[in-house]
């Protein structure tokens, strides 16, 4: 019975992974376009909101507004929308529905219209409620009716990086043309002329000691780096296995570096003098090999 339950759980988990992988990942904010207005917005992605909401003011129902908002369904409505940059556009659309929204300020009824919303050039029709969002940071809010069936939301706001990137190693003062390798567990930096203070023949006994080494980028620019050995790492590859020293260095896109462990290896025969592995990428980046 337990085996059957475990098998069912495995099948369900696998099914979920497949379903999730078929959907695109979107962060907690995104640059979005409203095609009708030809305006771009920095939009808040809000899984707590049922519907998408657009900043709208000076709302006027053509032919006069009935007292009961629902009686205006089917009429044309004109309104002004404005993005974060202050660009404005007057739009006209048909009222298709009204929506009653409850929040901390109470409840309010809003007109809903159909607009093409999405990434520039890939907008699609979605029902949008119109509301004065002038006091809010985001003039466009993307709700579940736009996300459903197409996107999963990653609130960690991971950045996108390609298969190669210019990466800075702060301690060296150098920029490296770097291979981004999701198959590698660790980062690896070109290092030679390694000298350890009070070196011991047993590599494990050198953990905690200061190491001096020279690193060089693909342009031939070099620098001597001083760091401390934090551990050793056993690396297996097509050539066999080897033990390498690991140090902590500040590595990243220029101006966005953070401390991470790096193994030291003579990479003079390799095209890339710095290789970025999963221990730098994890939790920070999504890799797009077509970038």
JSON list of C-alpha atoms in Angstrom, two decimals, residues 26 28-29 65 78-79 92 102 111-112 159 170 176 268:
[
{"chain": "A", "resi": 26, "resn": "UNK", "atom": "CA", "xyz": [7.92, 35.80, -14.84]},
{"chain": "A", "resi": 28, "resn": "UNK", "atom": "CA", "xyz": [7.36, 40.06, -9.49]},
{"chain": "A", "resi": 29, "resn": "UNK", "atom": "CA", "xyz": [7.64, 43.04, -11.86]},
{"chain": "A", "resi": 65, "resn": "UNK", "atom": "CA", "xyz": [-23.64, 57.62, -17.40]},
{"chain": "A", "resi": 78, "resn": "UNK", "atom": "CA", "xyz": [-13.25, 57.27, -22.72]},
{"chain": "A", "resi": 79, "resn": "UNK", "atom": "CA", "xyz": [-10.40, 57.60, -20.22]},
{"chain": "A", "resi": 92, "resn": "UNK", "atom": "CA", "xyz": [-11.78, 54.57, -25.86]},
{"chain": "A", "resi": 102, "resn": "UNK", "atom": "CA", "xyz": [-12.85, 44.74, -1.82]},
{"chain": "A", "resi": 111, "resn": "UNK", "atom": "CA", "xyz": [-15.64, 49.37, -15.23]},
{"chain": "A", "resi": 112, "resn": "UNK", "atom": "CA", "xyz": [-13.94, 46.55, -17.15]},
{"chain": "A", "resi": 159, "resn": "UNK", "atom": "CA", "xyz": [18.12, 37.84, -13.56]},
{"chain": "A", "resi": 170, "resn": "UNK", "atom": "CA", "xyz": [36.90, 42.20, -7.58]},
{"chain": "A", "resi": 176, "resn": "UNK", "atom": "CA", "xyz": [36.80, 37.96, -17.68]},
{"chain": "A", "resi": 268, "resn": "UNK", "atom": "CA", "xyz": [45.95, 28.44, -19.61]}
]
